[in-house]
mmCIF file of N, CA and C in Angstrom:
data_model
loop_
_atom_site.group_PDB
_atom_site.id
_atom_site.type_symbol
_atom_site.label_atom_id
_atom_site.label_comp_id
_atom_site.label_asym_id
_atom_site.label_seq_id
_atom_site.Cartn_x
_atom_site.Cartn_y
_atom_site.Cartn_z
ATOM 1 N N UNK A 1310 -18.369 0.238 -0.784
ATOM 2 C CA UNK A 1310 -19.131 1.337 -1.345
ATOM 3 C C UNK A 1310 -20.365 1.618 -0.490
ATOM 4 N N UNK A 1311 -20.953 0.577 0.083
ATOM 5 C CA UNK A 1311 -22.145 0.769 0.916
ATOM 6 C C UNK A 1311 -21.850 1.654 2.121
ATOM 7 N N UNK A 1312 -20.702 1.443 2.755
ATOM 8 C CA UNK A 1312 -20.338 2.255 3.926
ATOM 9 C C UNK A 1312 -20.159 3.719 3.530
ATOM 10 N N UNK A 1313 -19.564 3.969 2.364
ATOM 11 C CA UNK A 1313 -19.400 5.342 1.909
ATOM 12 C C UNK A 1313 -20.769 5.971 1.639
ATOM 13 N N UNK A 1314 -21.644 5.244 0.970
ATOM 14 C CA UNK A 1314 -22.973 5.759 0.645
ATOM 15 C C UNK A 1314 -23.746 6.099 1.917
ATOM 16 N N UNK A 1315 -23.650 5.246 2.915
ATOM 17 C CA UNK A 1315 -24.320 5.492 4.190
ATOM 18 C C UNK A 1315 -23.751 6.734 4.868
ATOM 19 N N UNK A 1316 -22.438 6.876 4.849
ATOM 20 C CA UNK A 1316 -21.796 8.026 5.501
ATOM 21 C C UNK A 1316 -22.159 9.336 4.828
ATOM 22 N N UNK A 1317 -22.359 9.316 3.523
ATOM 23 C CA UNK A 1317 -22.615 10.552 2.787
ATOM 24 C C UNK A 1317 -24.099 10.879 2.657
ATOM 25 N N UNK A 1318 -24.969 9.998 3.076
ATOM 26 C CA UNK A 1318 -26.404 10.159 2.852
ATOM 27 C C UNK A 1318 -27.068 11.308 3.612
ATOM 28 N N UNK A 1319 -26.683 11.602 4.847
ATOM 29 C CA UNK A 1319 -27.480 12.561 5.615
ATOM 30 C C UNK A 1319 -27.541 13.981 5.064
ATOM 31 N N UNK A 1320 -26.504 14.438 4.385
ATOM 32 C CA UNK A 1320 -26.472 15.827 3.956
ATOM 33 C C UNK A 1320 -26.204 16.721 5.158
ATOM 34 N N UNK A 1321 -26.138 18.033 4.928
ATOM 35 C CA UNK A 1321 -25.857 18.951 6.036
ATOM 36 C C UNK A 1321 -26.416 20.327 5.721
ATOM 37 N N UNK A 1322 -26.656 21.079 6.791
ATOM 38 C CA UNK A 1322 -27.109 22.460 6.650
ATOM 39 C C UNK A 1322 -26.205 23.420 7.402
ATOM 40 N N UNK A 1323 -25.807 23.054 8.620
ATOM 41 C CA UNK A 1323 -24.966 23.946 9.412
ATOM 42 C C UNK A 1323 -23.497 23.602 9.200
ATOM 43 N N UNK A 1324 -22.621 24.516 9.582
ATOM 44 C CA UNK A 1324 -21.183 24.280 9.451
ATOM 45 C C UNK A 1324 -20.760 23.057 10.263
ATOM 46 N N UNK A 1325 -21.299 22.907 11.462
ATOM 47 C CA UNK A 1325 -20.943 21.748 12.290
ATOM 48 C C UNK A 1325 -21.402 20.446 11.642
ATOM 49 N N UNK A 1326 -22.611 20.452 11.087
ATOM 50 C CA UNK A 1326 -23.107 19.260 10.393
ATOM 51 C C UNK A 1326 -22.239 18.940 9.181
ATOM 52 N N UNK A 1327 -21.850 19.970 8.438
ATOM 53 C CA UNK A 1327 -21.012 19.752 7.254
ATOM 54 C C UNK A 1327 -19.629 19.247 7.652
ATOM 55 N N UNK A 1328 -19.095 19.761 8.742
ATOM 56 C CA UNK A 1328 -17.807 19.281 9.242
ATOM 57 C C UNK A 1328 -17.891 17.794 9.570
ATOM 58 N N UNK A 1329 -18.934 17.415 10.314
ATOM 59 C CA UNK A 1329 -19.111 16.008 10.689
ATOM 60 C C UNK A 1329 -19.325 15.134 9.462
ATOM 61 N N UNK A 1330 -20.126 15.621 8.527
ATOM 62 C CA UNK A 1330 -20.410 14.856 7.313
ATOM 63 C C UNK A 1330 -19.145 14.647 6.488
ATOM 64 N N UNK A 1331 -18.380 15.716 6.279
ATOM 65 C CA UNK A 1331 -17.180 15.598 5.465
ATOM 66 C C UNK A 1331 -16.149 14.686 6.134
ATOM 67 N N UNK A 1332 -16.038 14.760 7.452
ATOM 68 C CA UNK A 1332 -15.117 13.879 8.168
ATOM 69 C C UNK A 1332 -15.537 12.428 7.984
ATOM 70 N N UNK A 1333 -16.840 12.159 8.110
ATOM 71 C CA UNK A 1333 -17.346 10.790 7.931
ATOM 72 C C UNK A 1333 -17.139 10.319 6.492
ATOM 73 N N UNK A 1334 -17.386 11.195 5.515
ATOM 74 C CA UNK A 1334 -17.192 10.830 4.106
ATOM 75 C C UNK A 1334 -15.727 10.505 3.820
ATOM 76 N N UNK A 1335 -14.828 11.330 4.332
ATOM 77 C CA UNK A 1335 -13.401 11.091 4.103
ATOM 78 C C UNK A 1335 -12.939 9.792 4.759
ATOM 79 N N UNK A 1336 -13.440 9.525 5.965
ATOM 80 C CA UNK A 1336 -13.079 8.274 6.641
ATOM 81 C C UNK A 1336 -13.591 7.066 5.856
ATOM 82 N N UNK A 1337 -14.837 7.149 5.397
ATOM 83 C CA UNK A 1337 -15.410 6.043 4.620
ATOM 84 C C UNK A 1337 -14.694 5.893 3.277
ATOM 85 N N UNK A 1338 -14.338 7.002 2.656
ATOM 86 C CA UNK A 1338 -13.616 6.942 1.378
ATOM 87 C C UNK A 1338 -12.234 6.322 1.568
ATOM 88 N N UNK A 1339 -11.580 6.617 2.684
ATOM 89 C CA UNK A 1339 -10.267 6.015 2.970
ATOM 90 C C UNK A 1339 -10.396 4.510 3.135
ATOM 91 N N UNK A 1340 -11.441 4.065 3.832
ATOM 92 C CA UNK A 1340 -11.678 2.625 3.983
ATOM 93 C C UNK A 1340 -11.968 1.978 2.633
ATOM 94 N N UNK A 1341 -12.760 2.667 1.815
ATOM 95 C CA UNK A 1341 -13.068 2.153 0.479
ATOM 96 C C UNK A 1341 -11.797 2.084 -0.371
ATOM 97 N N UNK A 1342 -10.940 3.088 -0.265
ATOM 98 C CA UNK A 1342 -9.683 3.084 -1.024
ATOM 99 C C UNK A 1342 -8.816 1.889 -0.612
ATOM 100 N N UNK A 1343 -8.766 1.607 0.678
ATOM 101 C CA UNK A 1343 -8.001 0.443 1.147
ATOM 102 C C UNK A 1343 -8.549 -0.842 0.538
ATOM 103 N N UNK A 1344 -9.861 -0.956 0.477
ATOM 104 C CA UNK A 1344 -10.491 -2.149 -0.105
ATOM 105 C C UNK A 1344 -10.205 -2.241 -1.604
ATOM 106 N N UNK A 1345 -10.252 -1.100 -2.296
ATOM 107 C CA UNK A 1345 -9.969 -1.105 -3.733
ATOM 108 C C UNK A 1345 -8.520 -1.515 -3.996
ATOM 109 N N UNK A 1346 -7.595 -0.987 -3.195
ATOM 110 C CA UNK A 1346 -6.182 -1.346 -3.358
ATOM 111 C C UNK A 1346 -5.969 -2.831 -3.124
ATOM 112 N N UNK A 1347 -6.649 -3.365 -2.123
ATOM 113 C CA UNK A 1347 -6.499 -4.785 -1.799
ATOM 114 C C UNK A 1347 -7.078 -5.667 -2.898
ATOM 115 N N UNK A 1348 -8.162 -5.209 -3.524
ATOM 116 C CA UNK A 1348 -8.800 -6.017 -4.556
ATOM 117 C C UNK A 1348 -8.046 -5.945 -5.880
ATOM 118 N N UNK A 1349 -7.817 -4.719 -6.392
ATOM 119 C CA UNK A 1349 -7.134 -4.566 -7.677
ATOM 120 C C UNK A 1349 -6.879 -3.084 -7.930
ATOM 121 N N UNK A 1350 -5.736 -2.608 -7.486
ATOM 122 C CA UNK A 1350 -5.421 -1.183 -7.592
ATOM 123 C C UNK A 1350 -5.457 -0.681 -9.031
ATOM 124 N N UNK A 1351 -5.040 -1.505 -9.965
ATOM 125 C CA UNK A 1351 -5.029 -1.078 -11.370
ATOM 126 C C UNK A 1351 -6.445 -0.876 -11.901
ATOM 127 N N UNK A 1352 -7.334 -1.778 -11.569
ATOM 128 C CA UNK A 1352 -8.715 -1.674 -12.046
ATOM 129 C C UNK A 1352 -9.426 -0.460 -11.448
ATOM 130 N N UNK A 1353 -9.008 -0.082 -10.255
ATOM 131 C CA UNK A 1353 -9.647 1.035 -9.545
ATOM 132 C C UNK A 1353 -8.787 2.296 -9.566
ATOM 133 N N UNK A 1354 -7.927 2.436 -10.545
ATOM 134 C CA UNK A 1354 -7.007 3.569 -10.588
ATOM 135 C C UNK A 1354 -7.730 4.920 -10.549
ATOM 136 N N UNK A 1355 -8.797 5.056 -11.305
ATOM 137 C CA UNK A 1355 -9.507 6.342 -11.361
ATOM 138 C C UNK A 1355 -10.203 6.667 -10.039
ATOM 139 N N UNK A 1356 -10.997 5.781 -9.460
ATOM 140 C CA UNK A 1356 -11.599 6.155 -8.175
ATOM 141 C C UNK A 1356 -10.553 6.352 -7.076
ATOM 142 N N UNK A 1357 -9.458 5.616 -7.132
ATOM 143 C CA UNK A 1357 -8.388 5.841 -6.152
ATOM 144 C C UNK A 1357 -7.787 7.232 -6.325
ATOM 145 N N UNK A 1358 -7.614 7.666 -7.564
ATOM 146 C CA UNK A 1358 -7.104 9.017 -7.821
ATOM 147 C C UNK A 1358 -8.058 10.062 -7.247
ATOM 148 N N UNK A 1359 -9.341 9.831 -7.397
ATOM 149 C CA UNK A 1359 -10.335 10.778 -6.900
ATOM 150 C C UNK A 1359 -10.357 10.829 -5.375
ATOM 151 N N UNK A 1360 -10.232 9.682 -4.727
ATOM 152 C CA UNK A 1360 -10.158 9.664 -3.259
ATOM 153 C C UNK A 1360 -8.905 10.411 -2.802
ATOM 154 N N UNK A 1361 -7.794 10.160 -3.463
ATOM 155 C CA UNK A 1361 -6.559 10.861 -3.104
ATOM 156 C C UNK A 1361 -6.706 12.369 -3.281
ATOM 157 N N UNK A 1362 -7.374 12.783 -4.351
ATOM 158 C CA UNK A 1362 -7.595 14.208 -4.590
ATOM 159 C C UNK A 1362 -8.430 14.815 -3.459
ATOM 160 N N UNK A 1363 -9.476 14.120 -3.051
ATOM 161 C CA UNK A 1363 -10.312 14.613 -1.957
ATOM 162 C C UNK A 1363 -9.499 14.722 -0.663
ATOM 163 N N UNK A 1364 -8.672 13.727 -0.393
ATOM 164 C CA UNK A 1364 -7.837 13.756 0.811
ATOM 165 C C UNK A 1364 -6.839 14.920 0.743
ATOM 166 N N UNK A 1365 -6.248 15.136 -0.415
ATOM 167 C CA UNK A 1365 -5.303 16.242 -0.587
ATOM 168 C C UNK A 1365 -5.989 17.592 -0.387
ATOM 169 N N UNK A 1366 -7.192 17.718 -0.916
ATOM 170 C CA UNK A 1366 -7.931 18.974 -0.742
ATOM 171 C C UNK A 1366 -8.293 19.180 0.726
ATOM 172 N N UNK A 1367 -8.673 18.112 1.411
ATOM 173 C CA UNK A 1367 -8.990 18.218 2.839
ATOM 174 C C UNK A 1367 -7.768 18.694 3.619
ATOM 175 N N UNK A 1368 -6.608 18.161 3.277
ATOM 176 C CA UNK A 1368 -5.376 18.611 3.928
ATOM 177 C C UNK A 1368 -5.085 20.068 3.598
ATOM 178 N N UNK A 1369 -5.314 20.454 2.339
ATOM 179 C CA UNK A 1369 -5.051 21.825 1.903
ATOM 180 C C UNK A 1369 -5.926 22.835 2.654
ATOM 181 N N UNK A 1370 -7.220 22.559 2.749
ATOM 182 C CA UNK A 1370 -8.147 23.492 3.390
ATOM 183 C C UNK A 1370 -8.142 23.366 4.908
ATOM 184 N N UNK A 1371 -7.588 22.278 5.414
ATOM 185 C CA UNK A 1371 -7.564 22.026 6.856
ATOM 186 C C UNK A 1371 -8.708 21.118 7.251
ATOM 187 N N UNK A 1372 -8.372 19.990 7.802
ATOM 188 C CA UNK A 1372 -9.412 19.020 8.147
ATOM 189 C C UNK A 1372 -10.347 19.514 9.246
ATOM 190 N N UNK A 1373 -9.944 20.544 9.949
ATOM 191 C CA UNK A 1373 -10.820 21.132 10.966
ATOM 192 C C UNK A 1373 -11.635 22.298 10.417
ATOM 193 N N UNK A 1374 -11.554 22.526 9.106
ATOM 194 C CA UNK A 1374 -12.265 23.636 8.481
ATOM 195 C C UNK A 1374 -13.083 23.162 7.284
ATOM 196 N N UNK A 1375 -13.577 21.954 7.358
ATOM 197 C CA UNK A 1375 -14.334 21.396 6.235
ATOM 198 C C UNK A 1375 -15.806 21.781 6.268
ATOM 199 N N UNK A 1376 -16.235 22.429 7.347
ATOM 200 C CA UNK A 1376 -17.633 22.842 7.448
ATOM 201 C C UNK A 1376 -17.959 24.050 6.595
ATOM 202 N N UNK A 1377 -16.946 24.792 6.176
ATOM 203 C CA UNK A 1377 -17.184 25.935 5.300
ATOM 204 C C UNK A 1377 -17.674 25.426 3.946
ATOM 205 N N UNK A 1378 -18.705 26.049 3.416
ATOM 206 C CA UNK A 1378 -19.346 25.553 2.191
ATOM 207 C C UNK A 1378 -18.370 25.375 1.032
ATOM 208 N N UNK A 1379 -17.519 26.343 0.789
ATOM 209 C CA UNK A 1379 -16.573 26.220 -0.315
ATOM 210 C C UNK A 1379 -15.605 25.077 -0.109
ATOM 211 N N UNK A 1380 -15.169 24.905 1.120
ATOM 212 C CA UNK A 1380 -14.233 23.829 1.425
ATOM 213 C C UNK A 1380 -14.903 22.470 1.302
ATOM 214 N N UNK A 1381 -16.103 22.355 1.841
ATOM 215 C CA UNK A 1381 -16.794 21.065 1.759
ATOM 216 C C UNK A 1381 -17.113 20.716 0.310
ATOM 217 N N UNK A 1382 -17.459 21.721 -0.495
ATOM 218 C CA UNK A 1382 -17.720 21.450 -1.911
ATOM 219 C C UNK A 1382 -16.454 20.970 -2.611
ATOM 220 N N UNK A 1383 -15.327 21.657 -2.365
ATOM 221 C CA UNK A 1383 -14.071 21.297 -3.029
ATOM 222 C C UNK A 1383 -13.643 19.879 -2.678
ATOM 223 N N UNK A 1384 -13.904 19.463 -1.445
ATOM 224 C CA UNK A 1384 -13.522 18.123 -1.008
ATOM 225 C C UNK A 1384 -14.524 17.088 -1.508
ATOM 226 N N UNK A 1385 -15.794 17.433 -1.478
ATOM 227 C CA UNK A 1385 -16.805 16.441 -1.867
ATOM 228 C C UNK A 1385 -16.891 16.222 -3.373
ATOM 229 N N UNK A 1386 -16.466 17.201 -4.174
ATOM 230 C CA UNK A 1386 -16.568 17.070 -5.629
ATOM 231 C C UNK A 1386 -15.880 15.801 -6.155
ATOM 232 N N UNK A 1387 -14.608 15.536 -5.819
ATOM 233 C CA UNK A 1387 -14.006 14.301 -6.332
ATOM 234 C C UNK A 1387 -14.667 13.040 -5.766
ATOM 235 N N UNK A 1388 -15.224 13.145 -4.564
ATOM 236 C CA UNK A 1388 -15.915 11.980 -4.009
ATOM 237 C C UNK A 1388 -17.204 11.705 -4.785
ATOM 238 N N UNK A 1389 -17.874 12.757 -5.202
ATOM 239 C CA UNK A 1389 -19.069 12.591 -6.033
ATOM 240 C C UNK A 1389 -18.692 12.009 -7.394
ATOM 241 N N UNK A 1390 -17.548 12.427 -7.916
ATOM 242 C CA UNK A 1390 -17.074 11.857 -9.178
ATOM 243 C C UNK A 1390 -16.739 10.376 -9.011
ATOM 244 N N UNK A 1391 -16.234 9.996 -7.847
ATOM 245 C CA UNK A 1391 -15.954 8.590 -7.572
ATOM 246 C C UNK A 1391 -17.254 7.772 -7.602
ATOM 247 N N UNK A 1392 -18.281 8.295 -6.971
ATOM 248 C CA UNK A 1392 -19.577 7.611 -6.965
ATOM 249 C C UNK A 1392 -20.090 7.463 -8.398
ATOM 250 N N UNK A 1393 -19.954 8.519 -9.194
ATOM 251 C CA UNK A 1393 -20.384 8.453 -10.595
ATOM 252 C C UNK A 1393 -19.588 7.397 -11.353
ATOM 253 N N UNK A 1394 -18.292 7.284 -11.077
ATOM 254 C CA UNK A 1394 -17.464 6.273 -11.731
ATOM 255 C C UNK A 1394 -18.004 4.875 -11.426
ATOM 256 N N UNK A 1395 -18.361 4.634 -10.185
ATOM 257 C CA UNK A 1395 -18.899 3.317 -9.826
ATOM 258 C C UNK A 1395 -20.245 3.059 -10.502
ATOM 259 N N UNK A 1396 -21.041 4.100 -10.702
ATOM 260 C CA UNK A 1396 -22.313 3.936 -11.410
ATOM 261 C C UNK A 1396 -22.072 3.569 -12.865
ATOM 262 N N UNK A 1397 -20.988 4.078 -13.440
ATOM 263 C CA UNK A 1397 -20.647 3.773 -14.826
ATOM 264 C C UNK A 1397 -19.976 2.415 -14.964
ATOM 265 N N UNK A 1398 -19.499 1.857 -13.865
ATOM 266 C CA UNK A 1398 -18.810 0.559 -13.864
ATOM 267 C C UNK A 1398 -19.450 -0.359 -12.800
ATOM 268 N N UNK A 1399 -20.728 -0.695 -12.989
ATOM 269 C CA UNK A 1399 -21.445 -1.435 -11.943
ATOM 270 C C UNK A 1399 -20.855 -2.808 -11.625
ATOM 271 N N UNK A 1400 -20.152 -3.415 -12.531
ATOM 272 C CA UNK A 1400 -19.564 -4.714 -12.265
ATOM 273 C C UNK A 1400 -18.407 -4.666 -11.285
ATOM 274 N N UNK A 1401 -17.867 -3.462 -11.042
ATOM 275 C CA UNK A 1401 -16.737 -3.312 -10.133
ATOM 276 C C UNK A 1401 -17.144 -2.812 -8.751
ATOM 277 N N UNK A 1402 -18.383 -2.393 -8.618
ATOM 278 C CA UNK A 1402 -18.838 -1.830 -7.328
ATOM 279 C C UNK A 1402 -18.971 -2.884 -6.265
#
């Protein structure tokens, strides 16, 4: 979770910055998903679903087009929900 938080911290203003940020967030979320699966996929079913949703949306909008505000929002929304899930379940973070 720390790696994901670090990757998502900078924020963005320009399309290029948002593209880089979303790519870093998706990469960190994929690594986090691998760790969750290795630890206990059943316990982490909801955050894993949210990571998968973000990955699916990134594929839908095009991973080279994530700098567009609407696209970055659509992809980041489930990732933000994942972070909220971990805040609600601090013993699993």
